[in-house]
Each structure stands twice: as C-alpha cells, then as structure tokens.
XYZ file of N, CA and C in Angstrom:
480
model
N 108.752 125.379 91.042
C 108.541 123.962 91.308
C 107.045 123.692 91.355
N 106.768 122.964 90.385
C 105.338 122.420 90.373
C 105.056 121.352 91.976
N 104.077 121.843 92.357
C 103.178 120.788 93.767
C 102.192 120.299 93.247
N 102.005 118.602 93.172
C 100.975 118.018 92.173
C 100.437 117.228 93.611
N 99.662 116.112 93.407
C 98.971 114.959 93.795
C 99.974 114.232 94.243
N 100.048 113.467 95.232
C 100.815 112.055 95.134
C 100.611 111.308 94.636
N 101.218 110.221 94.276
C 100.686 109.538 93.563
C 100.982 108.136 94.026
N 99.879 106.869 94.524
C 99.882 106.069 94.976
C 101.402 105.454 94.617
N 101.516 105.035 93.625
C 102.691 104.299 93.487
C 104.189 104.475 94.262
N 104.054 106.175 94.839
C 104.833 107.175 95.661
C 104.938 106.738 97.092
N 104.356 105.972 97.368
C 103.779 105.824 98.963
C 105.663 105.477 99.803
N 106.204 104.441 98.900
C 107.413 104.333 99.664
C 108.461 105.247 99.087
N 108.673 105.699 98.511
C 109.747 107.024 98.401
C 108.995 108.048 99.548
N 107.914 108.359 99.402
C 107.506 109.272 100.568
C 107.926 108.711 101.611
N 107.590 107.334 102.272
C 107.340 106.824 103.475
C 109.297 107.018 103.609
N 110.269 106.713 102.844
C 111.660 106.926 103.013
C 111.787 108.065 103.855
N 111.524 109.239 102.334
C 111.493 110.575 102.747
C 111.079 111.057 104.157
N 109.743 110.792 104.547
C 109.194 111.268 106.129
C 109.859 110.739 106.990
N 110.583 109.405 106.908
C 111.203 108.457 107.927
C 112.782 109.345 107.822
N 113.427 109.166 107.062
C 114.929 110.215 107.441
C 114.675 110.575 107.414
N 113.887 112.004 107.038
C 113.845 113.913 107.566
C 113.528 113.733 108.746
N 112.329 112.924 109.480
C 111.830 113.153 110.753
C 113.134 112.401 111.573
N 113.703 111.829 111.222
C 114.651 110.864 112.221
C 115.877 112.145 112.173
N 116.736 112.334 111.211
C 117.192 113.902 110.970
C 116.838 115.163 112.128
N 116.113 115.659 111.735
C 115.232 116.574 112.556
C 114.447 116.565 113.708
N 114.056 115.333 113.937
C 113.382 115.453 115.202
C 113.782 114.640 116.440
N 114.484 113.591 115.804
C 115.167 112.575 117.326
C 115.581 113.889 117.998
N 116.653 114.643 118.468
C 117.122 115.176 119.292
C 116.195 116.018 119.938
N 115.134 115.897 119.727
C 113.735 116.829 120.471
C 112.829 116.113 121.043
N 112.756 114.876 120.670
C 111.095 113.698 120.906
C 111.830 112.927 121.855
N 110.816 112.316 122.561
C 111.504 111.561 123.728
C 111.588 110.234 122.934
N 112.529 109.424 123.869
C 112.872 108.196 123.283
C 111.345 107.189 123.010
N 110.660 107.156 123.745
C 109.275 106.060 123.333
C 108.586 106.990 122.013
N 108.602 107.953 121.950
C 107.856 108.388 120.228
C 108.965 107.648 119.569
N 110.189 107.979 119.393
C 110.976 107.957 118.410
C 111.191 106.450 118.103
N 110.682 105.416 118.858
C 111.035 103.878 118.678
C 109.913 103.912 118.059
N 108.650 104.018 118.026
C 106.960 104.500 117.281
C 107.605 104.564 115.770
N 108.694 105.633 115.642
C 108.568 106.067 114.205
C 109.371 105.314 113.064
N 108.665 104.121 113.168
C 109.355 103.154 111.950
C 109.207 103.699 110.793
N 109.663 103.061 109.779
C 109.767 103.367 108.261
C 107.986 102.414 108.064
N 107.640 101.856 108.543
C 106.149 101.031 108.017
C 105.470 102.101 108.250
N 105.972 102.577 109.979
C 104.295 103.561 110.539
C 103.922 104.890 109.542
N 105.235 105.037 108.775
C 104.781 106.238 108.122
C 104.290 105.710 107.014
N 105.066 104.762 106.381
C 104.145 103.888 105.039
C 102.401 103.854 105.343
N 102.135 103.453 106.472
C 100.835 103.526 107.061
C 100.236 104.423 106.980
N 100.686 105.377 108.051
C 99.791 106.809 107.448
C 100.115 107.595 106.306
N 100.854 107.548 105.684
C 100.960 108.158 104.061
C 99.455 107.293 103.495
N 99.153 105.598 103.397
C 98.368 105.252 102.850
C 97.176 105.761 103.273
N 96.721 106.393 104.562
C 95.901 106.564 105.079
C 95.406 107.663 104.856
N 96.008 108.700 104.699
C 96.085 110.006 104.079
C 96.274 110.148 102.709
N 96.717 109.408 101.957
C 96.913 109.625 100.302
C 96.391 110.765 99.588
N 94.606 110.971 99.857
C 94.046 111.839 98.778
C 94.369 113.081 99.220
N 95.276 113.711 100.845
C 95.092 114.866 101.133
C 96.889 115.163 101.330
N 97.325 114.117 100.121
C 98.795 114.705 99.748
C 99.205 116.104 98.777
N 100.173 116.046 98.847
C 100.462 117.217 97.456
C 102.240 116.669 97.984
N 102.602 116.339 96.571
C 104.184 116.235 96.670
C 104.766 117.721 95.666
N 106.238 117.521 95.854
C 107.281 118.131 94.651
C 108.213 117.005 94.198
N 108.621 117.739 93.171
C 109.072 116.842 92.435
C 108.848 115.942 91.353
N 109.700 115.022 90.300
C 108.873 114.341 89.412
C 108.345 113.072 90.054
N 107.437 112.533 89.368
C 106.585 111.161 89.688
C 107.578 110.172 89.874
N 107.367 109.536 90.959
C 108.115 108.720 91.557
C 109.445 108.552 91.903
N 109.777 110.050 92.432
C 110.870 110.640 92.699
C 110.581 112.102 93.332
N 109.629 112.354 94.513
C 109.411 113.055 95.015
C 110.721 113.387 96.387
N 110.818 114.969 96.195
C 111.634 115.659 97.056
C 111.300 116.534 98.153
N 109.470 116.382 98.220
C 109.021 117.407 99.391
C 107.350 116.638 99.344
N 106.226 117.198 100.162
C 105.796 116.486 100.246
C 104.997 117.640 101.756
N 103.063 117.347 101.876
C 102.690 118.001 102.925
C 101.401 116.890 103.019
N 100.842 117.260 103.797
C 99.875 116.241 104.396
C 98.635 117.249 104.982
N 97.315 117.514 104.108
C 96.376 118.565 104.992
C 95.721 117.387 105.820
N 95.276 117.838 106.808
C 93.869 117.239 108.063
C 93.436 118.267 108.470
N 92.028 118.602 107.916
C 91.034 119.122 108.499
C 91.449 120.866 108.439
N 91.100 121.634 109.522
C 92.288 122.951 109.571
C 93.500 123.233 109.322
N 94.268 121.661 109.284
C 95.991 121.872 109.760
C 96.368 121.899 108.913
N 98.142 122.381 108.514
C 99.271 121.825 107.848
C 99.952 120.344 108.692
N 99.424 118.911 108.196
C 99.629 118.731 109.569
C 101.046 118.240 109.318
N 101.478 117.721 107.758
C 102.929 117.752 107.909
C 103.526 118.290 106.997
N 104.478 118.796 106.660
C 105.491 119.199 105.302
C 107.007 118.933 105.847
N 107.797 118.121 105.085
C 108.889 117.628 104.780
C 109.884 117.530 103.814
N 110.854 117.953 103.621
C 111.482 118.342 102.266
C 112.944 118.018 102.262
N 113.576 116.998 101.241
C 114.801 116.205 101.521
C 115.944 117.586 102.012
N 116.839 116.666 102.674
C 117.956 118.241 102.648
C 118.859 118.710 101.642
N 118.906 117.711 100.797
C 119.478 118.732 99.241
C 118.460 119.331 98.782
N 117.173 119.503 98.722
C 116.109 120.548 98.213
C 115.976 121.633 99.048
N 116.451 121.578 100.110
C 115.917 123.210 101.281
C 116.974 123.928 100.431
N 116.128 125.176 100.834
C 116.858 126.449 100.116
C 116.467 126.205 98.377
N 115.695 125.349 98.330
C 115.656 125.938 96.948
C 114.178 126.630 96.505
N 113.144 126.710 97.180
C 112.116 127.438 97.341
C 111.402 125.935 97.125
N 111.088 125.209 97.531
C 110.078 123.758 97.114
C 109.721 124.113 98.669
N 110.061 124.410 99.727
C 109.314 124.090 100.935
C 108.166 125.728 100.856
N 108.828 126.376 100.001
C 107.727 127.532 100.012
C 106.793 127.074 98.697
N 106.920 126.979 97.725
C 105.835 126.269 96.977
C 104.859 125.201 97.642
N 105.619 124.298 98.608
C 104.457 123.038 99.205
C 103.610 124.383 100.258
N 103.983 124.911 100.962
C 103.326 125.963 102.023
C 101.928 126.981 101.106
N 102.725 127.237 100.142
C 101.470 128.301 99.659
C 100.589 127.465 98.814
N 101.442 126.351 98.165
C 99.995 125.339 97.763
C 98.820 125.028 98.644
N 99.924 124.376 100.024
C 99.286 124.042 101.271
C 97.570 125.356 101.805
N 97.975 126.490 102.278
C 97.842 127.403 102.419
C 96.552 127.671 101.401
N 96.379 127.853 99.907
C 95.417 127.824 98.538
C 94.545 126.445 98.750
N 95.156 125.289 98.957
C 94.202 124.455 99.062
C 93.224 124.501 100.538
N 93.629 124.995 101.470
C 92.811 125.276 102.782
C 92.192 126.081 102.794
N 92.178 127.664 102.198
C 91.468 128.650 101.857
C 90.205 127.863 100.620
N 90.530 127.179 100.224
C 89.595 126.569 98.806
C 88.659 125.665 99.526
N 88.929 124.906 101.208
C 88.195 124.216 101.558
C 87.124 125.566 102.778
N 87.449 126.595 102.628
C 86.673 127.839 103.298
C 87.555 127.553 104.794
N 89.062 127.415 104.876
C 89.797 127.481 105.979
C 89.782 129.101 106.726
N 89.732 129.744 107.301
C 89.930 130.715 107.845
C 91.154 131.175 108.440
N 91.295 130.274 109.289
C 92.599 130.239 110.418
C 93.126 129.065 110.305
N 94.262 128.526 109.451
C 94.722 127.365 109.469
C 95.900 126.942 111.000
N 96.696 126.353 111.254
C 97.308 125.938 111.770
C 98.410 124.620 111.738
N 99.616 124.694 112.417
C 99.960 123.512 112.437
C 101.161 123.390 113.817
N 101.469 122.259 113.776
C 102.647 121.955 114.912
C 103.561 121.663 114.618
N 104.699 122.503 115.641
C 105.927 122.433 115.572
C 106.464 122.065 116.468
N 107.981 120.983 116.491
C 108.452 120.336 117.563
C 108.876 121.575 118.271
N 108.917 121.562 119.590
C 109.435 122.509 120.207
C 111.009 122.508 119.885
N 111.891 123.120 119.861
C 113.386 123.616 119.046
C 113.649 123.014 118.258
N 112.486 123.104 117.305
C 113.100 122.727 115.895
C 112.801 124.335 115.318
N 114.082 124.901 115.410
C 114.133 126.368 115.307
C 114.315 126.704 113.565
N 114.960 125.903 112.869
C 114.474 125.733 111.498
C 113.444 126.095 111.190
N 112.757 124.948 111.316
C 110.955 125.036 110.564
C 110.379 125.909 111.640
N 110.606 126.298 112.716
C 110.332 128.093 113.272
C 110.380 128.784 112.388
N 111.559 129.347 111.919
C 112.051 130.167 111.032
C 111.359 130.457 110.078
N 111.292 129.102 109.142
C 110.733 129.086 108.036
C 109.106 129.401 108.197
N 108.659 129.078 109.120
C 107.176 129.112 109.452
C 107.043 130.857 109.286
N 107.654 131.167 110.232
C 107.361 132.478 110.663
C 108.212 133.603 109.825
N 108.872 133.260 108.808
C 108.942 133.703 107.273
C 108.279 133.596 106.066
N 107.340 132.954 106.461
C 106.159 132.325 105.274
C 104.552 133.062 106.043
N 104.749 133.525 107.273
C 103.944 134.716 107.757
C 103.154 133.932 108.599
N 103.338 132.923 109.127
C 102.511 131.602 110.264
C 103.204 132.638 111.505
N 102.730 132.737 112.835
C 102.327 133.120 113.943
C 102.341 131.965 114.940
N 103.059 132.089 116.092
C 103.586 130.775 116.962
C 102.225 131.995 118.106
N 101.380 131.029 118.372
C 100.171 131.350 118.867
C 100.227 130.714 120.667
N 101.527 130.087 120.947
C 101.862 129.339 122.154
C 102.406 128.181 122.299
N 102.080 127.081 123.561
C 102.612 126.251 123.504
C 101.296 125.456 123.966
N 101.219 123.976 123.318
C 100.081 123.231 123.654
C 100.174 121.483 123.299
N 99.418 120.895 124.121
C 99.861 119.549 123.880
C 98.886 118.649 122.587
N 99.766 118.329 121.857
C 99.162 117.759 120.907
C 99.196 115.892 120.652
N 98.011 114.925 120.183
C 98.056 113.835 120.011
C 98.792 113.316 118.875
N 99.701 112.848 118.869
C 100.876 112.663 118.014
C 100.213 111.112 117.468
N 100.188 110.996 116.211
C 99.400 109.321 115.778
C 100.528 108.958 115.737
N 100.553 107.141 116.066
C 101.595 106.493 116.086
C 100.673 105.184 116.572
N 101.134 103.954 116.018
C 100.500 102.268 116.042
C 100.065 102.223 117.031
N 100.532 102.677 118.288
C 100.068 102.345 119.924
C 99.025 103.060 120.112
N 98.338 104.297 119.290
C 97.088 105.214 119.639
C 98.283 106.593 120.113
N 97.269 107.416 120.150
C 97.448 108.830 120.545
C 98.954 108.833 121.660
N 99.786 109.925 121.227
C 101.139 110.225 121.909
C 100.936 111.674 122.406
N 100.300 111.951 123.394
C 100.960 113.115 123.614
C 101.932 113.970 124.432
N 102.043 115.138 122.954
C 103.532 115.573 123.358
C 102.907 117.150 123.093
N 103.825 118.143 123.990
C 103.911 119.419 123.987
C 104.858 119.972 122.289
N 103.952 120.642 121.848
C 104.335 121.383 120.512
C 104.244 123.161 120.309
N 105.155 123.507 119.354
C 104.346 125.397 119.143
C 103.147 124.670 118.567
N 102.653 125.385 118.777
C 101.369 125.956 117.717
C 101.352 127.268 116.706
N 101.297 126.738 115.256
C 101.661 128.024 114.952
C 99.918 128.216 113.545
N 99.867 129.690 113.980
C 98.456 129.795 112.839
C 98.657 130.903 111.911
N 97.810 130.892 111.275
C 97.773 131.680 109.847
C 96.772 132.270 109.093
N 96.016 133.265 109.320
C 94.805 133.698 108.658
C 95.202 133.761 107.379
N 94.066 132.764 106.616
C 94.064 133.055 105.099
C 92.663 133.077 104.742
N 93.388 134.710 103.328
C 92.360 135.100 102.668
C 91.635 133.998 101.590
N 90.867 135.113 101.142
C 89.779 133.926 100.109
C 89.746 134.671 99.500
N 90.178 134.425 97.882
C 89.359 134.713 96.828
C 87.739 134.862 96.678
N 87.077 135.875 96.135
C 86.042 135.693 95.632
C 85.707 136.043 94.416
C-alpha cells in the first residue's frame, strides 16, 4: 500500500474517517466532556490545520488510513475498520517512523488512550515501547483537555 500526501481536497473524507474511528474506538475510554468536543467540524479543523504534516492510504479522494506528524510525535494514525489487518496501518507507521528519522527524530513518541488495548498491541508489534503513564493536552475548540494517556516511544535509526 502506497502512503502519499493528503491531499487538500481530502480534508472531509479524512475529517469522516477520524470522526467514526475515534467515536468507534475511543468513546468507551474518554470521559463524557472530551467526547461532546469531538465533532465531525473539530476534526475538519485540525486536519486543515495540520494538512502539510499528513500522509494518507489509499486512492485520492478515497482515503482508508491516514497519520498526522507534530514535532517528535506520531500524534495520530487512524485506519477504517475494513482496512485493519490488511498491513495499511503498518505501512502509515513505518512511513510515519522514515519521515521522523528524515526530520533528525531520535526518539519519537506518541499517545495512547489508556485501554485501547488494540492500538497497544499494534504499537508494541511495530517495536514502540509503552514508556508509562502521563498526562497529555488533548486539542479540542475549548483549548487544551487534559487527559491521562500511555506514552509509548521508539528509537529510530538514521540512514547515512
């Protein structure tokens, strides 16, 4: 599975996509005031806000997975549930992963809802390291949410 660019025109199939997987997957873990936060706009919002530090799967304008870098982090990856299991959430990870080593990342990182034992799994089959537990600022329209997450990290090499 090719991991390309997003591509502006993508913004609401993504913003779909992040809005059911996260509503899917994470209501039964987030307390009720995040989860009223997570409209279908707020993610339209930050998808626009983030655009250049996308990478989707899938064809153009019909994306099925989808990650989001900031700075050190993985800070999101999402992947419809007829695509898991088909290796697209490991293609977005090691893209993920190549493009952070390319920005001279060392120790990347990212957050995980606490029992979302899934993307545990998968994390820590893709060779990420749950480094503890720590509270993280969750973006959402009202300003900073915070909520207790794993933390999970990842030393990556560099080409030279």
């Amino acid at each position: 599975m090719q991991v390309r660019s997003a591509d502006a025109a993508e913004i609401d199939q993504l913003a779909r996509l992040w809005h059911d997987v996260w509503h899917e997957t994470h209501v039964p873990l987030q307390p009720l005031a995040l989860i009223r936060l997570r409209t279908l706009e707020s993610f339209r919002e930050r998808l626009q806000a983030a655009l250049p530090d996308i990478r989707a799967a899938g064809p153009l304008g019909a994306p099925v997975g989808f990650y989001i870098l900031k700075g050190e982090e993985l800070y999101q990856i999402f992947v419809l549930p007829e695509a898991r299991s088909s290796g697209i959430a490991a293609a977005l990870i090691a893209d993920a992963e190549a493009r952070l080593a390319e920005r001279g990342v060392e120790t990347a990182w990212l957050a995980c809802a606490i029992g979302n034992h899934r993307a545990a799994r998968f994390y820590e089959k893709s060779g990420w390291r749950l480094t503890g537990t720590v509270v993280d600022a969750a973006e959402t329209s009202s300003g900073p949410f915070l909520l207790e997450v794993w933390r999970y990290e990842k030393w990556l090499t560099h080409s030279t």
